Short mmCIF file of C-alpha atoms in Angstrom, two decimals:
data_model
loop_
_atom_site.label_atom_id
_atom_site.label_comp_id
_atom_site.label_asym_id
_atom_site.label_seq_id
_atom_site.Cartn_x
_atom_site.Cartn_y
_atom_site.Cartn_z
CA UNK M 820 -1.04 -73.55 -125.99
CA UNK M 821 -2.86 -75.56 -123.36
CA UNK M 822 -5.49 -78.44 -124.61
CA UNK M 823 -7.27 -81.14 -122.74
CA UNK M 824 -8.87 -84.29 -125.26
CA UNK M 825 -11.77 -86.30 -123.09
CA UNK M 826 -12.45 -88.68 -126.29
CA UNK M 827 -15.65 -90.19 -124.50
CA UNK M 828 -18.92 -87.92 -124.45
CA UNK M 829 -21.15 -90.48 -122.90
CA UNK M 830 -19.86 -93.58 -120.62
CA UNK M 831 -22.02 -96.13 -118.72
CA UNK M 832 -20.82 -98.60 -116.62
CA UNK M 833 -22.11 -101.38 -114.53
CA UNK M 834 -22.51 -101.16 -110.59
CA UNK M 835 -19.52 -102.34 -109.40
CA UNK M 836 -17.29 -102.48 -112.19
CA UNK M 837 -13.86 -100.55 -112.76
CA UNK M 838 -14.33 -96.79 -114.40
CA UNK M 839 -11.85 -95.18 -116.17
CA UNK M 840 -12.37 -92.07 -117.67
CA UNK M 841 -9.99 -90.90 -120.16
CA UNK M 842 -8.27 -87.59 -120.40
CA UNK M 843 -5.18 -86.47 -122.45
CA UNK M 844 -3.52 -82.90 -122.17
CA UNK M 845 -1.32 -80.79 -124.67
CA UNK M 846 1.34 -78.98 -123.06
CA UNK M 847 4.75 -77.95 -123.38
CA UNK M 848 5.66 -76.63 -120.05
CA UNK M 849 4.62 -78.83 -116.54
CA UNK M 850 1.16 -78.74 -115.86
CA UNK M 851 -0.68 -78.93 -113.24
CA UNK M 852 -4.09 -81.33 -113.73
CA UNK M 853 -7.67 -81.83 -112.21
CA UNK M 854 -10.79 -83.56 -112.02
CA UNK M 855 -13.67 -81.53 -111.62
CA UNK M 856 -17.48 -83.61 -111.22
CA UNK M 857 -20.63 -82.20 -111.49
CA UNK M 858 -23.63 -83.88 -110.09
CA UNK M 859 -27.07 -83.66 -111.34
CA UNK M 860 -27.98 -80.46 -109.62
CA UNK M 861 -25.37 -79.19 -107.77
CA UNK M 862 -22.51 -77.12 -109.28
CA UNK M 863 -18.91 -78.26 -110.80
CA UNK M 864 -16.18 -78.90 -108.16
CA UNK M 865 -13.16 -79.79 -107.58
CA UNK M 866 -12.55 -83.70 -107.27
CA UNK M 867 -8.91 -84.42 -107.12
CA UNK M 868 -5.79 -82.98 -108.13
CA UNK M 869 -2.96 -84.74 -109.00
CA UNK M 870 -0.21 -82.68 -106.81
CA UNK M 871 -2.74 -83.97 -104.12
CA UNK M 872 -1.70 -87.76 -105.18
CA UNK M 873 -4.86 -88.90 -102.87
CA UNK M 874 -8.13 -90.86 -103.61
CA UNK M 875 -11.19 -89.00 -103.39
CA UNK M 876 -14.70 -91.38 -103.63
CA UNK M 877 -12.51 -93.97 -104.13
CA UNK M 878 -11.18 -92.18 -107.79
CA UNK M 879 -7.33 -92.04 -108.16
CA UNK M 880 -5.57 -90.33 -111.72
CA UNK M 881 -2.24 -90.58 -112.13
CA UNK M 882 -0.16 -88.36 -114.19
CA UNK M 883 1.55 -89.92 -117.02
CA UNK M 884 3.79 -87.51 -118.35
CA UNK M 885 5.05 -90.07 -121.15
CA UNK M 886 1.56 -90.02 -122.73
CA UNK M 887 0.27 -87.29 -121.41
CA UNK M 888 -2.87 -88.61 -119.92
CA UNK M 889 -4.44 -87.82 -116.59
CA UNK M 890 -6.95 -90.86 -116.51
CA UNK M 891 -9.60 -91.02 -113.47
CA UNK M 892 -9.86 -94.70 -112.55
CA UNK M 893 -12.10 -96.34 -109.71
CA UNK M 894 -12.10 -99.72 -109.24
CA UNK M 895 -15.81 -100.56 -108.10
CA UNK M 896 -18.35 -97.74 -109.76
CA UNK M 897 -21.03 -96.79 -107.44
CA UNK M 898 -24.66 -95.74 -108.63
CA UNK M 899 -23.71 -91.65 -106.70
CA UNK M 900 -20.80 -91.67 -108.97
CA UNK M 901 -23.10 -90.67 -112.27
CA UNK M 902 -22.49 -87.29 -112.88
CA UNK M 903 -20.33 -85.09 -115.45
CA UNK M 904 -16.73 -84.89 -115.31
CA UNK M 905 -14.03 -82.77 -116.35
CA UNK M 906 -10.09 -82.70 -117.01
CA UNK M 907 -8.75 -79.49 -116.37
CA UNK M 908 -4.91 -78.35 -117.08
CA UNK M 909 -3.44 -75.16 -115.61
CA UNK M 910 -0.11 -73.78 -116.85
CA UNK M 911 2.87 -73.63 -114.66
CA UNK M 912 2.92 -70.21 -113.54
CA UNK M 913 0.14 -69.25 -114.49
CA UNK M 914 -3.98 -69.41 -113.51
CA UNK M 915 -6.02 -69.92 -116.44
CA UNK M 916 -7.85 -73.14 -116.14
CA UNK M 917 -8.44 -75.36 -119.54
CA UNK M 918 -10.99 -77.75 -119.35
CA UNK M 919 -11.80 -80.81 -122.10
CA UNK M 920 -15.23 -81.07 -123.39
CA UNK M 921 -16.26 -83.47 -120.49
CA UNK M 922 -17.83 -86.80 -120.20
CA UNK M 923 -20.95 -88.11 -118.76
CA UNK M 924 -20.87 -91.25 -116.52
CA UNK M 925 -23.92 -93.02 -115.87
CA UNK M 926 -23.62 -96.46 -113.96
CA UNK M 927 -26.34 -99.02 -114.58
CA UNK M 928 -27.99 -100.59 -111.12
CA UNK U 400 -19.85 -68.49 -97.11
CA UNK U 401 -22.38 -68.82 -99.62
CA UNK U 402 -20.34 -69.51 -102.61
CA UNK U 403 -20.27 -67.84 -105.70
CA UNK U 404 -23.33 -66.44 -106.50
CA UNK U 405 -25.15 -65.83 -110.11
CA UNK U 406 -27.90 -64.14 -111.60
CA UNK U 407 -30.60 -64.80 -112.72
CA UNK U 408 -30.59 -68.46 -112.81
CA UNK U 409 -32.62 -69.01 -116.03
CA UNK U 410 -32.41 -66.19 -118.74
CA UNK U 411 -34.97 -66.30 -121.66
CA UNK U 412 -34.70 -63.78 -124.46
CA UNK U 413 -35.67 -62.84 -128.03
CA UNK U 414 -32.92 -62.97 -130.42
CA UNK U 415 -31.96 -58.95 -130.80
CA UNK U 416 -31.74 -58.05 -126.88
CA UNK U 417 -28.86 -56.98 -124.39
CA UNK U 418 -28.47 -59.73 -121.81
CA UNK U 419 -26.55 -59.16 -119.00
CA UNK U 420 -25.59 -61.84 -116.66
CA UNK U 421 -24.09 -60.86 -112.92
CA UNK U 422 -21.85 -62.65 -110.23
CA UNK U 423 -20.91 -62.18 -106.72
CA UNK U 424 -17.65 -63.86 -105.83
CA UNK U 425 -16.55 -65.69 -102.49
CA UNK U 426 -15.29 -62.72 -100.64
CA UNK U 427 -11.60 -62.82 -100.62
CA UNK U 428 -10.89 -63.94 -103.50
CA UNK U 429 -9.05 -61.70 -106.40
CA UNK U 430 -9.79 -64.14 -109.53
CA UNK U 431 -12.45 -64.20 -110.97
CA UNK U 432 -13.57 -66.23 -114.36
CA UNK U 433 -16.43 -66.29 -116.68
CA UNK U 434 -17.11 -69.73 -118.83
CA UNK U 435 -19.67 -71.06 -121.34
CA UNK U 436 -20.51 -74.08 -121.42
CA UNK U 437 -21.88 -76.05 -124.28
CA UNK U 438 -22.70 -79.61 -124.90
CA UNK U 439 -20.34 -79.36 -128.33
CA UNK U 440 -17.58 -77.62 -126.90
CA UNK U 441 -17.61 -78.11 -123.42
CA UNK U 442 -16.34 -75.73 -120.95
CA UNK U 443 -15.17 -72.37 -122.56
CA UNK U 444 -12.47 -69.84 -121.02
CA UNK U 445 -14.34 -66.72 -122.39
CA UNK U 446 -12.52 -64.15 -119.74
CA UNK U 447 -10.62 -63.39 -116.45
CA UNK U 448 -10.10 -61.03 -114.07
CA UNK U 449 -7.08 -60.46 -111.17
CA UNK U 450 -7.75 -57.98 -108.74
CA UNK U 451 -10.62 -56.41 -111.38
CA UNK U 452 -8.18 -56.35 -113.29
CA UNK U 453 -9.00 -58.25 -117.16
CA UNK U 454 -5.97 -60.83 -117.79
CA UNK U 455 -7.07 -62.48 -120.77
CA UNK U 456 -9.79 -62.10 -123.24
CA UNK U 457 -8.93 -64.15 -125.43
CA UNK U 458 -11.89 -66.25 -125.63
CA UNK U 459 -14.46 -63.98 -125.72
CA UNK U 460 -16.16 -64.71 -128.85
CA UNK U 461 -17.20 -61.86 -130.91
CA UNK U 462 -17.30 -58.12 -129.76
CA UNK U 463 -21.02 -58.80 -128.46
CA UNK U 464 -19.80 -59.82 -125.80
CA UNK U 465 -18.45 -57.44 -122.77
CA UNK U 466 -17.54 -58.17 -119.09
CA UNK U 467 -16.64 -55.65 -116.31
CA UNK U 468 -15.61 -55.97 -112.60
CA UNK U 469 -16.44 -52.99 -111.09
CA UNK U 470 -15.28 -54.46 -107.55
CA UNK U 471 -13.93 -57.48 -106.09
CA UNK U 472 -17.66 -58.26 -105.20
CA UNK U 473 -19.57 -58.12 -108.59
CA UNK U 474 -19.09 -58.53 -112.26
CA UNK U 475 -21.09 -58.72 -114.84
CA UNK U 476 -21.03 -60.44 -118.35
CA UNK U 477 -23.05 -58.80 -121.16
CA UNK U 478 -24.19 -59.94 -124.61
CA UNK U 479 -25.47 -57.55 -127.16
CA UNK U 480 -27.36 -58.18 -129.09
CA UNK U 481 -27.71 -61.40 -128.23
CA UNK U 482 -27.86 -64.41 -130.81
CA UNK U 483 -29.72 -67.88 -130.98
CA UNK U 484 -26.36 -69.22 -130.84
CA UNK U 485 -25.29 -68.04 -127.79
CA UNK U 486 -27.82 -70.24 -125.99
CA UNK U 487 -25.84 -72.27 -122.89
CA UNK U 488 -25.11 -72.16 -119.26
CA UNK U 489 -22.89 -69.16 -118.01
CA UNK U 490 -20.60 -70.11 -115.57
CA UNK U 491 -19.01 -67.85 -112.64
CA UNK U 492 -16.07 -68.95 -110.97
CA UNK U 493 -13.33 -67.49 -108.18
CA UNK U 494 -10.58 -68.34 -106.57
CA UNK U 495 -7.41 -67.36 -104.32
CA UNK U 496 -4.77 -66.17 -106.48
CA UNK U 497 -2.17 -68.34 -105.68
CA UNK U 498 -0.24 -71.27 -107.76
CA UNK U 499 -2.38 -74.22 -108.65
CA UNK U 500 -5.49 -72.83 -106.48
CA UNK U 501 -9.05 -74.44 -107.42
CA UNK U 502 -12.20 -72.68 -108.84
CA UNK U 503 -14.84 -72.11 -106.67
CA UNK U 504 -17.99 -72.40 -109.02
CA UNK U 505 -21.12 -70.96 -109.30
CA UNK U 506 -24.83 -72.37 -109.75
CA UNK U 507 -24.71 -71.16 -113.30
CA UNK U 508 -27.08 -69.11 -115.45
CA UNK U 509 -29.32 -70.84 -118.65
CA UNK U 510 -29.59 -68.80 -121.23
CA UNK U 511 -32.01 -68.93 -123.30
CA UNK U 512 -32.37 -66.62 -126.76
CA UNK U 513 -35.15 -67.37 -129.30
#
């Protein structure tokens, strides 16, 4: 079975400090993880993936197969970085996206 | 390309009615998902579709719900009768059947049942 854990509902964070936004997976196979953002108004997409292994907005996740956690870092939060965001896993071989319950960044001015 | 497209954008109902909620994919693509999102639970898997084709089910809640893809341009989610509970936003989504290939999302429909 595929699971994703974001343990944070709600995180607010100071202009220009470091984010990190938590995510965990359950999976037995190799998975294949993403960050998906939704800003106030617009629809979900796609942020970063980590086969990509590139920095998008300045966010990086690394996958740590040890404890399986796909954290999104940034190292200097930005007031256009508030906005919803989502771990996804998909299975190897197959297409069927699970996504964690999501948390909701807002960074204080 | 327009995206994905939804409709309607805001549904409001009476607890009792059929709601039926629609979605045009990005043209070319042959997957197609529906999701629910709730601020409890997140984003749901409820169903999805490969080449019109219904892969898995498995998280469609409760036989009141029903979804159908007539074409690879249009398919439709309905609830009947609908339920106070099943109040949230309705996501659409496609994509390119391929390994590891990202969802193209929709604008989402609100629904509303009172």
């Amino acid at each position: 079975a595929q699971r994703v854990t974001q343990p944070e509902k709600l995180l607010s964070v100071f202009k220009g400090a470091p984010v990190e936004l938590k995510c965990n997976y359950s999976y037995s196979g190799s998975p294949e993880l993403f960050w998906y953002v939704q800003y106030s108004r617009q629809r979900l997409q796609l942020l970063l993936r980590h086969i990509s292994r590139e920095s998008i907005k300045g966010f990086t996740a690394d996958l740590n197969k040890g404890e399986t956690s796909f954290h999104l870092k940034k190292p200097f939060a930005q007031e256009e970085d508030s906005a919803m965001y989502y771990c996804a896993l998909m299975g190897f071989g197959n297409e069927k996206l699970t996504f964690g319950t999501g948390t909701r960044l807002t960074i204080i001015p | 390309d327009a995206g994905v497209i939804q409709s309607p954008r805001h549904e409001v109902t009476e607890m009792g009615q059929e709601v039926t909620l629609r979605c045009k994919p990005i043209s070319g693509h042959n997957s197609l998902f529906w999701y629910r999102q709730t601020m409890m639970r997140g984003l749901e898997l409820l169903i999805y579709f490969n080449n019109n084709v219904p892969i898995d089910d498995s998280g469609m809640p409760e036989d009141r719900f029903s979804a159908k893809m007539p074409n690879a341009s249009f398919s439709t989610l309905k609830i009947q009768p609908s339920e106070p509970r099943d109040s949230a936003v309705y996501f659409c989504a496609s994509s390119d059947f391929g390994l590891n290939s990202p969802l193209h999302f929709g604008n989402g429909t609100r629904l509303t049942v009172t």
